[in-house]
């Protein structure tokens, strides 16, 4: 009887999620990358589990709706010394007074202080490229940056890592912290991304190669551009589709001009809901990331759709692809990309095997599995 | 072409015993390959006194100067051989010859026992080795990922060749009879870094709860005091210890239903894990080092953090779900086919020829 009364008067527990930029700081444009899609799915799960959810981010103080019954509030902050945002962190603690639990959507946001019951999320190693040094003032700042990162990782009860290479990095750097980590790889929605009704691999002309990433150097766009030029010249009936947004209009314009000068090379972008359809028409997907990579959603989606994935081994990608089993793992250079594509064109049976295994492996990364894993962690930490 | 291959302990320091371990098996496979390419291989190693032996048709030279310093032993190799292949990264600053290859067997400084000062030194030594040599061959991708965060400008020199398994030798049992008891196997050395104690805790927790499980340990006798400590545990009902030769290992995998690889740290692409995969076992491995380059959670095994509770949950799940055991085992066998010896030899041959048949020397 008592428990029944408690049930009736049970108040929903509220979770505050702190991020840097879900919308751009002006609150106008939704930044729709992999991390943001992660945020949407996480919010849906939390709502389904009966939590109330509120997001916080950088902005002038505006408040807006993220989705039904979910608000996103902003805090004016401009500085990010040593790749951390202590002012945002503190303002969140002071202002989000009515939350019961906190999720730090990016690890460094948990510096210097955290809500008593909290979880943070690591989306992969982002400090593995030479110019990262510039952000932390080189060797002078490295110690301070590391000190802050260590504090950020120490605070939360649990750190969810989307890949194992981040966990191994922590183990190799601060072994005493690795017990906080839990590996929950990224997900793919198999109801949308699947090989049903797809173009049979490498059977119908034209053969299509897709680069389904943001147009940035760390994602390997330069190597892909060169590869596209070489391959479309040498192989007839081969098309290159570069599908993704750039960070600036200028970059996008330049690529459109470039694509206009080359036959069978196309540059465009489409909203996420169009991507399943596009993948079904593609044979080969290129994920030649050079740095800052987790368990890429694009890689999982291409794989689940039956594209043969040619991927680099950076960050979490080696958690998704085993070389010559469900794709090819290469060092991301133009020469290697060209060679890898040729090796598939020359051996269709092998390409089909890789595609088939890719579809099978992708099932282990289903959205359902991801939700189950998260649910377990939430119950452990927020009870 | 003559090549000096430095392997710290291919034989015991006195030169009278063949050492059995992952590193050594790796070395023998590489010696075999270089001989097949037509090269003359001379192995150099640490020793108590200077000696020379012929084993399996290979000359092995033991350098007694290792008693004074392991670095001196490498210096000896450098002075005797024009071309040197370094079998592992050395623990101290070292001079590596140009136009050479050095092998990384994975991150080994990720345990709590290593002080932060030591750790910084080790990482620096890895960077020095990278700088001096032409190529570093790593057995897993995590080593490369860790290196990239410290030396993003040097990691272009790292190539990954995951370890191998003989998929003919290690095969699933012809037909698994429906048995009364499930056998859970630990096929590793007795070592804290390999998670021996985690397996023992797991067994102790489950023996009382589950009647129909048996715990098998296929372990070494390298350090007899460890075996002595383990004796009371092994004396229990439904616990068995084995000290097996390599040739006998395939049988123990065939008997097993579930294989646990509970490594804590210092792990590459473990031969044991690969052998269990090839044998079609349902595998529970930790998300440590190169194990994540072999197991995809929920596809060909279960990946867990190196904690007893997590391992126990996974074992419990598998004990009561024979369908999942079969599915994971089947996919494990299938995945093992991507890690064949043949593939390993082809990749290695390419790099060996590229480095040692060009350049000076």
XYZ file of C-alpha atoms in Angstrom:
744
model
C 0.000 0.000 0.000
C 2.734 2.397 1.009
C 4.694 1.619 -2.093
C 1.612 2.288 -4.186
C 1.210 5.736 -2.696
C 4.865 6.400 -3.358
C 4.309 5.312 -6.915
C 1.541 7.845 -7.340
C 3.427 10.759 -5.848
C 6.685 9.775 -7.502
C 8.193 12.835 -9.086
C 10.112 12.480 -12.303
C 13.850 12.734 -11.795
C 15.478 15.423 -13.863
C 18.700 15.037 -15.848
C 20.690 18.049 -16.995
C 22.938 17.519 -19.996
C 25.776 19.968 -20.526
C 27.249 20.376 -23.981
C 29.247 23.062 -25.750
C 27.300 23.583 -28.970
C 24.176 21.684 -29.901
C 22.963 24.756 -31.775
C 25.417 27.375 -32.946
C 25.981 29.936 -30.150
C 23.377 32.227 -31.714
C 20.774 29.500 -31.258
C 19.819 29.568 -34.922
C 21.297 26.591 -36.716
C 21.200 23.056 -35.378
C 24.638 21.520 -35.780
C 23.770 18.111 -37.078
C 26.852 15.963 -36.840
C 27.340 12.525 -35.351
C 27.575 13.830 -31.793
C 24.294 15.714 -32.125
C 22.512 12.641 -33.435
C 23.929 10.822 -30.430
C 22.418 13.559 -28.261
C 18.978 13.159 -29.816
C 18.968 9.376 -29.350
C 20.178 9.714 -25.779
C 17.419 12.226 -25.033
C 14.804 9.901 -26.505
C 16.057 7.046 -24.350
C 16.042 9.159 -21.177
C 12.466 10.298 -21.880
C 11.417 6.697 -22.513
C 12.922 5.717 -19.159
C 10.780 8.334 -17.455
C 13.341 11.059 -16.822
C 12.831 14.723 -17.432
C 15.614 16.157 -19.609
C 17.092 19.614 -19.954
C 20.073 20.618 -22.093
C 22.528 23.437 -21.447
C 25.039 24.949 -23.852
C 26.974 28.055 -24.843
C 24.830 31.034 -25.945
C 23.650 34.519 -25.114
C 21.084 33.306 -22.609
C 18.397 32.196 -25.050
C 16.114 29.254 -24.291
C 14.516 27.140 -26.977
C 12.886 23.778 -27.595
C 15.124 20.929 -28.655
C 12.230 18.527 -28.994
C 8.861 17.970 -27.359
C 9.131 18.699 -23.608
C 12.874 19.202 -23.833
C 14.357 22.650 -23.493
C 17.848 23.764 -24.270
C 19.126 26.707 -22.261
C 22.206 28.757 -22.912
C 24.933 30.314 -20.814
C 27.109 33.191 -22.102
C 30.685 31.945 -22.195
C 33.364 32.682 -24.731
C 36.592 31.339 -23.361
C 37.948 27.831 -23.550
C 41.398 27.878 -21.953
C 43.406 24.683 -22.428
C 40.529 23.058 -24.259
C 38.241 23.225 -21.245
C 35.295 25.484 -20.319
C 35.448 26.064 -16.564
C 33.089 29.062 -16.672
C 30.423 27.058 -18.464
C 30.971 24.175 -16.061
C 30.474 26.384 -12.998
C 27.531 28.310 -14.374
C 25.807 25.007 -15.157
C 26.275 23.785 -11.576
C 24.961 27.059 -10.158
C 22.020 27.564 -12.478
C 20.743 24.083 -13.110
C 19.786 23.807 -9.455
C 16.728 21.645 -9.934
C 18.437 18.751 -11.713
C 18.987 15.465 -9.896
C 21.689 14.062 -12.143
C 24.087 15.405 -14.761
C 25.456 14.107 -18.000
C 28.527 15.873 -19.372
C 28.106 15.360 -23.076
C 31.805 15.949 -23.747
C 34.479 14.805 -21.295
C 36.286 18.127 -20.859
C 33.082 19.885 -19.771
C 33.350 17.991 -16.475
C 36.308 20.208 -15.493
C 36.685 21.348 -12.776
C 33.601 20.278 -10.821
C 30.775 17.819 -11.291
C 27.285 17.212 -9.964
C 27.360 14.499 -7.344
C 25.796 11.857 -9.541
C 27.078 12.245 -13.026
C 28.208 10.535 -16.189
C 30.369 11.909 -18.960
C 30.762 10.825 -22.566
C 33.949 10.463 -24.554
C 33.391 10.583 -28.303
C 36.932 9.497 -29.084
C 40.494 10.797 -29.001
C 40.547 14.336 -30.426
C 44.128 15.278 -29.579
C 45.972 13.075 -32.077
C 46.893 15.532 -34.819
C 49.971 17.778 -34.986
C 48.149 21.130 -34.858
C 46.332 20.220 -31.637
C 49.470 21.596 -29.998
C 48.478 25.084 -31.167
C 45.241 24.906 -29.188
C 47.052 24.251 -25.932
C 50.092 26.446 -26.509
C 52.424 23.577 -27.365
C 54.655 21.977 -24.781
C 54.089 24.895 -22.387
C 50.413 24.136 -22.135
C 50.484 20.367 -22.466
C 50.952 19.685 -18.756
C 48.154 22.053 -17.789
C 45.842 20.619 -20.436
C 46.577 17.090 -19.198
C 46.047 18.147 -15.599
C 42.636 19.535 -16.487
C 41.663 16.544 -18.596
C 42.591 14.220 -15.749
C 40.412 16.178 -13.330
C 37.562 16.127 -15.852
C 37.834 12.336 -16.166
C 38.116 11.820 -12.411
C 34.926 13.636 -11.445
C 32.027 11.707 -12.976
C 30.975 8.325 -11.596
C 31.283 6.793 -15.038
C 32.796 7.788 -18.365
C 31.117 6.250 -21.373
C 33.569 5.798 -24.208
C 32.407 5.258 -27.771
C 35.588 3.359 -28.600
C 38.230 1.208 -26.958
C 41.204 3.204 -28.179
C 40.324 6.053 -25.809
C 40.124 3.578 -22.916
C 43.490 2.136 -23.895
C 44.928 5.648 -24.061
C 43.700 6.346 -20.538
C 45.086 3.023 -19.353
C 48.443 3.872 -20.900
C 48.396 7.377 -19.406
C 46.568 7.159 -16.044
C 45.910 3.451 -15.366
C 44.281 4.390 -12.060
C 41.406 6.025 -13.926
C 40.506 3.274 -16.336
C 37.989 1.674 -13.961
C 35.675 4.633 -14.579
C 35.366 3.782 -18.231
C 32.723 1.769 -19.940
C 32.770 0.970 -23.635
C 29.478 1.577 -25.409
C 30.148 1.806 -29.130
C 28.037 4.020 -31.359
C 24.924 2.700 -32.969
C 23.194 2.239 -36.268
C 19.438 2.205 -36.789
C 19.038 -1.082 -38.660
C 15.418 -0.362 -39.478
C 16.652 2.447 -41.726
C 20.130 1.319 -42.720
C 20.009 -2.170 -44.203
C 20.860 -3.844 -47.487
C 17.283 -4.541 -48.508
C 16.688 -3.689 -52.152
C 20.241 -2.460 -52.551
C 22.235 -2.342 -55.768
C 24.154 -5.634 -56.021
C 27.785 -4.971 -55.134
C 29.951 -4.123 -58.161
C 27.563 -5.740 -60.604
C 25.746 -2.848 -62.198
C 27.423 0.036 -63.952
C 28.111 2.688 -62.945
C 30.118 1.570 -59.928
C 29.667 4.197 -57.228
C 32.096 5.248 -54.528
C 30.858 7.442 -51.687
C 32.681 9.639 -49.173
C 29.922 10.246 -46.603
C 31.712 12.601 -44.221
C 32.176 16.225 -43.303
C 34.436 18.070 -45.706
C 37.447 18.487 -43.445
C 41.104 17.587 -43.715
C 41.069 15.259 -40.687
C 38.328 13.226 -42.385
C 40.655 12.812 -45.383
C 38.918 14.994 -47.972
C 42.186 15.947 -49.700
C 43.146 12.323 -50.276
C 39.635 11.560 -51.519
C 39.671 14.458 -53.986
C 42.920 13.236 -55.471
C 41.692 9.627 -55.508
C 38.515 10.674 -57.302
C 40.475 12.509 -59.978
C 42.768 9.556 -60.603
C 40.133 6.848 -60.511
C 37.476 8.527 -62.665
C 40.110 9.197 -65.302
C 41.409 5.633 -65.321
C 38.175 3.696 -64.879
C 35.130 4.291 -67.013
C 31.742 3.807 -65.444
C 33.084 4.758 -62.046
C 31.379 7.564 -60.122
C 32.510 9.434 -57.030
C 29.941 10.916 -54.670
C 31.232 13.247 -51.994
C 28.331 13.722 -49.612
C 28.624 15.999 -46.618
C 28.760 19.573 -45.458
C 31.781 21.771 -45.070
C 32.350 24.086 -42.126
C 32.129 27.159 -44.378
C 30.114 28.086 -47.444
C 33.371 28.791 -49.248
C 34.587 25.205 -48.933
C 31.289 23.897 -50.265
C 31.371 26.299 -53.219
C 34.902 25.337 -54.126
C 34.027 21.665 -54.130
C 30.990 22.301 -56.308
C 33.153 24.128 -58.789
C 35.675 21.289 -58.709
C 32.960 18.671 -59.213
C 31.627 20.737 -62.123
C 35.000 20.462 -63.817
C 35.141 16.681 -63.523
C 32.886 14.169 -65.150
C 31.415 11.526 -62.886
C 32.463 13.354 -59.724
C 29.620 14.817 -57.672
C 29.502 16.916 -54.553
C 26.329 17.469 -52.534
C 24.804 16.936 -49.106
C 21.518 15.523 -47.925
C 19.686 15.363 -44.590
C 20.277 12.181 -42.545
C 16.889 10.713 -43.480
C 17.968 10.600 -47.140
C 21.185 8.705 -46.432
C 19.768 5.134 -46.280
C 18.450 5.559 -49.816
C 21.783 6.893 -51.033
C 23.852 4.101 -49.455
C 21.716 1.497 -51.225
C 22.878 2.917 -54.544
C 26.563 2.917 -53.587
C 29.095 0.092 -53.865
C 32.094 1.323 -51.916
C 32.295 3.748 -48.975
C 35.498 5.587 -48.062
C 36.227 6.478 -44.408
C 39.886 7.591 -44.660
C 40.004 9.526 -41.378
C 43.398 10.888 -40.380
C 42.665 11.876 -36.763
C 40.023 12.582 -34.116
C 37.772 9.610 -34.746
C 35.474 7.498 -32.591
C 33.192 4.703 -33.768
C 31.991 6.704 -36.764
C 28.258 6.669 -37.432
C 28.941 7.021 -41.160
C 31.128 3.940 -41.107
C 28.460 1.929 -39.276
C 25.687 3.158 -41.559
C 27.610 2.420 -44.755
C 28.486 -1.029 -43.423
C 24.921 -1.810 -42.354
C 23.730 -0.766 -45.808
C 26.056 -3.292 -47.412
C 28.646 -0.915 -48.862
C 32.173 -2.276 -48.861
C 33.985 -0.037 -46.406
C 37.537 1.135 -47.003
C 38.519 2.702 -43.730
C 41.586 3.990 -41.982
C 42.559 2.398 -38.676
C 42.408 5.634 -36.714
C 40.680 5.829 -33.322
C 37.558 3.718 -33.007
C 37.482 2.549 -36.631
C 39.524 -0.529 -35.744
C 36.708 -1.432 -33.322
C 34.350 -1.616 -36.303
C 36.377 -3.014 -39.169
C 38.739 -5.987 -39.232
C 41.008 -5.850 -42.252
C 39.878 -8.110 -45.077
C 36.983 -9.446 -43.009
C 34.245 -6.836 -43.117
C 36.115 -4.125 -44.969
C 39.634 -2.911 -45.608
C 41.737 -1.070 -43.017
C 44.413 1.108 -44.557
C 46.761 3.971 -43.853
C 44.839 6.874 -45.371
C 46.958 7.948 -48.331
C 45.835 8.555 -51.906
C 47.983 5.711 -53.157
C 46.498 3.262 -50.652
C 42.956 4.384 -51.448
C 43.505 3.898 -55.180
C 45.078 0.498 -54.585
C 42.298 -0.598 -52.254
C 39.572 0.409 -54.714
C 41.341 -1.411 -57.537
C 41.715 -4.517 -55.372
C 37.934 -4.580 -54.938
C 37.166 -3.930 -58.599
C 39.465 -6.793 -59.557
C 37.969 -9.314 -57.135
C 34.213 -8.995 -56.977
C 33.807 -12.141 -54.889
C 36.016 -10.727 -52.205
C 34.108 -7.438 -52.293
C 30.841 -9.311 -51.880
C 32.195 -11.279 -48.950
C 33.343 -8.071 -47.233
C 29.944 -6.499 -47.825
C 28.093 -9.504 -46.446
C 30.262 -9.718 -43.336
C 29.863 -5.976 -42.867
C 26.094 -6.299 -42.775
C 26.406 -9.121 -40.208
C 28.871 -7.251 -38.008
C 26.752 -4.086 -38.093
C 23.972 -5.987 -36.319
C 26.129 -6.052 -33.191
C 25.937 -2.243 -33.199
C 22.163 -1.943 -33.356
C 20.398 0.977 -31.752
C 18.609 -1.552 -29.504
C 21.907 -2.886 -28.140
C 23.091 0.669 -27.536
C 19.919 1.565 -25.650
C 20.210 -1.566 -23.485
C 23.829 -0.806 -22.579
C 23.016 2.793 -21.683
C 20.004 1.701 -19.665
C 22.182 -0.555 -17.524
C 24.661 2.232 -16.822
C 21.909 4.727 -15.990
C 20.385 2.306 -13.522
C 23.731 1.684 -11.877
C 24.744 5.320 -11.538
C 21.449 7.174 -11.058
C 19.884 4.923 -8.450
C 71.170 -11.355 -47.607
C 72.199 -11.907 -44.016
C 70.186 -10.503 -41.182
C 70.765 -10.317 -37.433
C 67.563 -10.824 -35.487
C 67.626 -9.665 -31.886
C 65.194 -11.598 -29.676
C 65.928 -11.065 -25.957
C 65.008 -14.582 -24.786
C 64.486 -17.041 -27.621
C 66.313 -19.626 -25.510
C 66.902 -19.439 -21.799
C 69.920 -17.351 -20.795
C 71.974 -20.488 -20.355
C 71.001 -21.523 -23.864
C 69.765 -24.974 -22.911
C 65.996 -24.485 -23.084
C 63.564 -23.226 -25.664
C 61.400 -20.522 -24.084
C 57.660 -20.888 -24.648
C 55.750 -17.642 -24.887
C 53.929 -15.414 -27.338
C 56.966 -13.316 -28.198
C 59.029 -16.390 -28.876
C 56.406 -17.991 -31.087
C 56.220 -14.764 -33.011
C 59.997 -14.837 -33.438
C 60.078 -18.459 -34.653
C 57.387 -17.728 -37.235
C 59.387 -14.765 -38.479
C 62.624 -16.790 -38.630
C 60.787 -19.392 -40.683
C 59.546 -16.715 -43.062
C 62.955 -15.090 -43.545
C 64.505 -18.479 -44.254
C 61.805 -19.151 -46.842
C 62.563 -15.822 -48.510
C 66.111 -17.124 -48.810
C 67.830 -14.983 -46.194
C 70.449 -16.147 -43.783
C 69.129 -15.509 -40.288
C 71.354 -15.219 -37.252
C 69.564 -14.816 -33.936
C 71.169 -12.847 -31.132
C 69.965 -12.881 -27.571
C 70.736 -12.191 -23.934
C 72.749 -14.811 -22.081
C 74.719 -15.589 -18.935
C 77.896 -16.205 -20.915
C 78.831 -16.202 -24.591
C 77.529 -19.276 -26.385
C 76.487 -20.400 -29.836
C 73.846 -22.981 -30.718
C 72.095 -24.449 -33.691
C 68.372 -24.873 -33.101
C 65.950 -25.847 -35.873
C 68.681 -25.035 -38.380
C 69.265 -21.519 -37.087
C 72.377 -20.145 -35.463
C 71.658 -18.524 -32.124
C 74.284 -16.441 -30.405
C 73.973 -15.704 -26.718
C 75.726 -12.586 -25.487
C 77.007 -12.899 -21.942
C 77.505 -9.178 -21.679
C 73.739 -9.057 -20.954
C 74.686 -9.909 -17.363
C 76.090 -6.412 -17.098
C 73.517 -4.611 -19.187
C 70.739 -5.451 -21.610
C 71.759 -2.457 -23.672
C 75.292 -3.801 -24.019
C 73.836 -6.955 -25.475
C 72.109 -4.934 -28.203
C 75.286 -2.968 -28.827
C 77.018 -6.274 -29.418
C 74.456 -7.230 -32.052
C 74.758 -3.834 -33.695
C 78.514 -4.227 -33.954
C 78.388 -7.783 -35.334
C 75.623 -7.386 -37.934
C 75.174 -5.012 -40.850
C 71.427 -5.369 -40.911
C 69.437 -5.842 -37.724
C 65.803 -6.663 -37.049
C 64.839 -5.666 -33.499
C 62.401 -8.161 -31.994
C 60.979 -5.749 -29.436
C 61.228 -2.144 -28.282
C 63.904 -1.840 -25.644
C 63.126 -0.650 -22.155
C 65.895 1.921 -22.112
C 67.215 4.534 -24.531
C 69.024 2.640 -27.280
C 70.829 3.156 -30.526
C 68.886 1.475 -33.329
C 70.505 1.151 -36.744
C 69.062 3.052 -39.673
C 67.178 1.081 -42.301
C 65.841 -1.388 -39.797
C 62.530 -2.644 -38.433
C 61.540 -2.821 -34.763
C 58.581 -4.847 -33.512
C 55.978 -3.631 -31.028
C 53.937 -6.271 -29.234
C 51.401 -3.777 -27.908
C 51.197 -1.249 -25.067
C 52.920 -2.750 -22.006
C 53.008 0.229 -19.624
C 49.258 0.410 -18.967
C 49.339 -1.232 -15.551
C 49.053 0.510 -12.210
C 52.447 -0.854 -11.146
C 54.241 1.395 -13.596
C 54.993 4.778 -12.055
C 54.169 7.885 -14.039
C 57.883 8.674 -14.346
C 58.598 5.230 -15.750
C 55.645 5.574 -18.072
C 56.891 8.874 -19.454
C 60.314 7.315 -20.041
C 58.908 4.284 -21.804
C 56.793 6.423 -24.100
C 59.839 8.548 -24.884
C 61.847 5.420 -25.687
C 59.128 4.276 -28.064
C 59.373 7.651 -29.789
C 63.159 7.344 -30.024
C 62.861 3.883 -31.547
C 60.369 5.272 -34.076
C 62.667 8.120 -34.996
C 65.699 5.941 -35.622
C 64.236 2.970 -37.473
C 62.543 2.813 -40.871
C 59.450 0.975 -39.718
C 57.803 -0.196 -36.543
C 55.549 -3.202 -36.955
C 52.836 -3.297 -34.308
C 50.634 -6.289 -33.569
C 47.630 -4.104 -32.766
C 46.001 -0.779 -33.595
C 45.733 0.505 -30.051
C 49.497 0.836 -29.767
C 49.409 2.964 -32.892
C 46.534 5.055 -31.585
C 48.316 5.728 -28.311
C 51.503 6.671 -30.168
C 49.624 9.039 -32.447
C 48.530 11.152 -29.496
C 52.152 11.690 -28.455
C 54.049 11.612 -31.757
C 51.481 12.497 -34.430
C 54.318 13.349 -36.791
C 56.064 9.975 -36.473
C 53.265 7.440 -36.527
C 53.405 7.216 -40.316
C 56.235 4.788 -39.670
C 54.016 2.353 -37.786
C 52.406 -0.506 -39.681
C 50.003 -2.935 -38.069
C 50.116 -6.658 -38.697
C 47.787 -8.421 -36.258
C 48.995 -11.767 -34.900
C 48.117 -15.030 -36.544
C 46.567 -18.388 -35.859
C 46.920 -21.699 -37.657
C 43.291 -22.365 -38.510
C 44.068 -25.954 -39.532
C 45.665 -26.838 -36.246
C 43.042 -25.051 -34.187
C 39.624 -26.200 -35.291
C 36.243 -26.566 -33.629
C 35.462 -30.011 -32.202
C 33.770 -32.124 -34.900
C 30.480 -32.264 -33.058
C 29.849 -31.024 -29.572
C 27.978 -33.632 -27.614
C 25.313 -32.283 -25.360
C 27.212 -32.455 -22.142
C 26.154 -32.373 -18.551
C 28.725 -29.824 -17.498
C 29.975 -26.689 -19.192
C 33.724 -26.200 -19.259
C 35.087 -22.710 -18.710
C 38.723 -22.340 -19.699
C 41.529 -19.933 -18.768
C 44.353 -20.546 -21.265
C 47.014 -18.068 -20.122
C 50.152 -17.673 -18.098
C 49.828 -17.197 -14.352
C 50.258 -13.472 -14.137
C 48.470 -10.523 -12.574
C 48.520 -8.681 -15.912
C 46.764 -11.647 -17.520
C 44.018 -11.441 -14.874
C 44.661 -14.830 -13.253
C 43.182 -13.576 -9.999
C 40.085 -12.327 -11.821
C 39.488 -15.820 -13.148
C 39.955 -17.349 -9.708
C 37.522 -14.897 -8.137
C 35.079 -15.638 -10.909
C 35.367 -19.380 -10.290
C 35.008 -18.967 -6.544
C 31.882 -16.874 -7.032
C 30.289 -19.307 -9.448
C 31.229 -22.689 -7.968
C 28.718 -22.239 -5.190
C 25.960 -20.977 -7.441
C 26.230 -23.158 -10.534
C 26.380 -26.941 -10.260
C 26.985 -27.769 -13.852
C 30.131 -25.823 -14.601
C 33.770 -26.823 -14.470
C 36.760 -24.509 -14.445
C 39.866 -25.439 -16.405
C 43.182 -23.647 -16.248
C 45.803 -24.339 -18.919
C 48.728 -22.619 -17.269
C 52.520 -22.429 -17.247
C 55.019 -23.581 -14.630
C 57.530 -20.813 -15.286
C 57.362 -19.606 -11.683
C 56.721 -22.604 -9.413
C 55.853 -20.466 -6.378
C 52.779 -19.219 -8.254
C 51.682 -22.797 -8.932
C 52.172 -23.619 -5.287
C 49.949 -20.756 -4.205
C 47.314 -21.946 -6.616
C 47.277 -25.536 -5.389
C 44.469 -25.260 -2.802
C 42.280 -23.655 -5.430
C 43.019 -26.367 -7.992
C 42.310 -29.138 -5.463
C 38.619 -28.262 -5.387
C 35.972 -30.314 -7.117
C 35.132 -29.079 -10.582
C 38.444 -27.239 -10.946
C 41.284 -28.645 -13.006
C 44.747 -27.383 -13.780
C 46.797 -28.407 -16.822
C 50.383 -27.783 -17.770
C 50.354 -28.433 -21.500
C 52.762 -28.369 -24.381
C 51.788 -26.156 -27.288
C 50.762 -29.199 -29.372
C 48.304 -30.234 -26.673
C 46.536 -26.892 -26.507
C 44.205 -27.546 -29.434
C 42.562 -30.359 -27.485
C 41.838 -28.303 -24.431
C 40.187 -25.619 -26.563
C 38.054 -28.305 -28.190
C 36.867 -29.478 -24.798
C 36.006 -25.996 -23.638
C 32.636 -24.306 -24.072
C 33.542 -20.868 -22.813
C 37.007 -19.298 -22.883
C 37.842 -16.353 -20.643
C 40.706 -13.974 -21.556
C 40.629 -11.609 -18.545
C 43.738 -9.502 -19.251
C 44.236 -6.385 -17.159
C 46.985 -4.719 -19.189
C 50.029 -5.311 -21.392
C 48.065 -7.070 -24.088
C 48.383 -7.250 -27.850
C 46.502 -9.422 -30.324
C 46.765 -12.416 -28.009
C 47.607 -15.806 -29.515
C 45.381 -17.456 -26.895
C 42.418 -15.374 -27.955
C 43.071 -16.140 -31.624
C 43.370 -19.859 -30.897
C 40.133 -19.865 -28.945
C 38.501 -18.058 -31.861
C 39.790 -20.558 -34.401
C 38.550 -23.355 -32.119
C 35.053 -21.901 -32.259
C 34.800 -21.150 -28.544
C 32.411 -18.650 -27.014
C 34.895 -16.039 -25.811
C 34.757 -13.446 -23.077
C 37.672 -11.042 -23.399
C 38.496 -7.736 -21.750
C 38.553 -4.462 -23.690
C 42.302 -4.234 -23.138
C 45.034 -3.630 -25.721
C 44.739 -5.541 -28.967
C 41.910 -7.819 -27.794
C 39.484 -5.243 -29.184
C 41.060 -5.793 -32.597
C 39.960 -9.435 -32.400
C 36.601 -9.388 -30.659
C 33.548 -7.325 -31.569
C 31.200 -7.319 -28.623
C 28.061 -9.298 -29.353
C 29.313 -10.531 -32.713
C 32.136 -13.012 -32.165
C 32.471 -12.830 -28.398
C 31.791 -10.592 -25.447
C 34.013 -7.656 -24.494
C 34.001 -6.532 -20.884
C 36.109 -4.227 -18.724
C 38.651 -6.106 -16.578
C 36.417 -6.329 -13.491
C 35.088 -9.487 -11.858
C 31.498 -8.335 -11.773
C 31.393 -7.595 -15.491
C 33.088 -10.881 -16.369
C 30.730 -12.793 -14.105
C 27.655 -11.211 -15.693
C 28.926 -12.233 -19.133
C 29.761 -15.796 -18.043
C 26.356 -16.134 -16.419
C 24.692 -14.984 -19.594
C 26.593 -17.535 -21.683
C 26.061 -20.407 -19.239
C 22.328 -20.061 -19.639
C 22.165 -19.257 -23.340
C 23.443 -22.073 -25.508
C 22.218 -20.384 -28.669
C 24.393 -17.348 -28.040
C 27.348 -19.602 -27.242
C 26.941 -21.287 -30.579
C 26.409 -18.100 -32.553
C 29.395 -16.312 -30.996
C 31.577 -19.412 -31.424
C 30.603 -19.770 -35.046
C 31.386 -16.140 -35.801
C 34.623 -16.384 -33.829
C 35.781 -19.225 -36.069
C 34.721 -17.244 -39.129
C 36.584 -14.137 -37.963
C 39.708 -16.181 -37.210
C 39.970 -16.866 -40.924
C 40.941 -13.201 -41.384
C 43.978 -13.788 -39.134
C 45.677 -16.675 -40.922
C 49.414 -17.325 -40.803
C 49.535 -17.039 -44.573
C 48.190 -13.488 -44.462
C 50.669 -12.563 -41.708
C 53.589 -13.936 -43.718
C 52.588 -12.050 -46.867
C 52.314 -8.751 -45.019
C 55.609 -9.260 -43.217
C 57.451 -10.366 -46.387
C 56.405 -7.123 -48.064
C 57.852 -4.920 -45.327
C 60.997 -7.017 -44.825
C 61.882 -6.746 -48.500
C 61.026 -3.044 -48.659
C 63.329 -2.182 -45.759
C 66.205 -4.640 -45.954
C 66.624 -4.976 -49.702
C 66.920 -1.217 -50.121
C 68.942 1.490 -48.430
C 72.562 1.179 -47.401
C 74.051 -1.914 -45.971
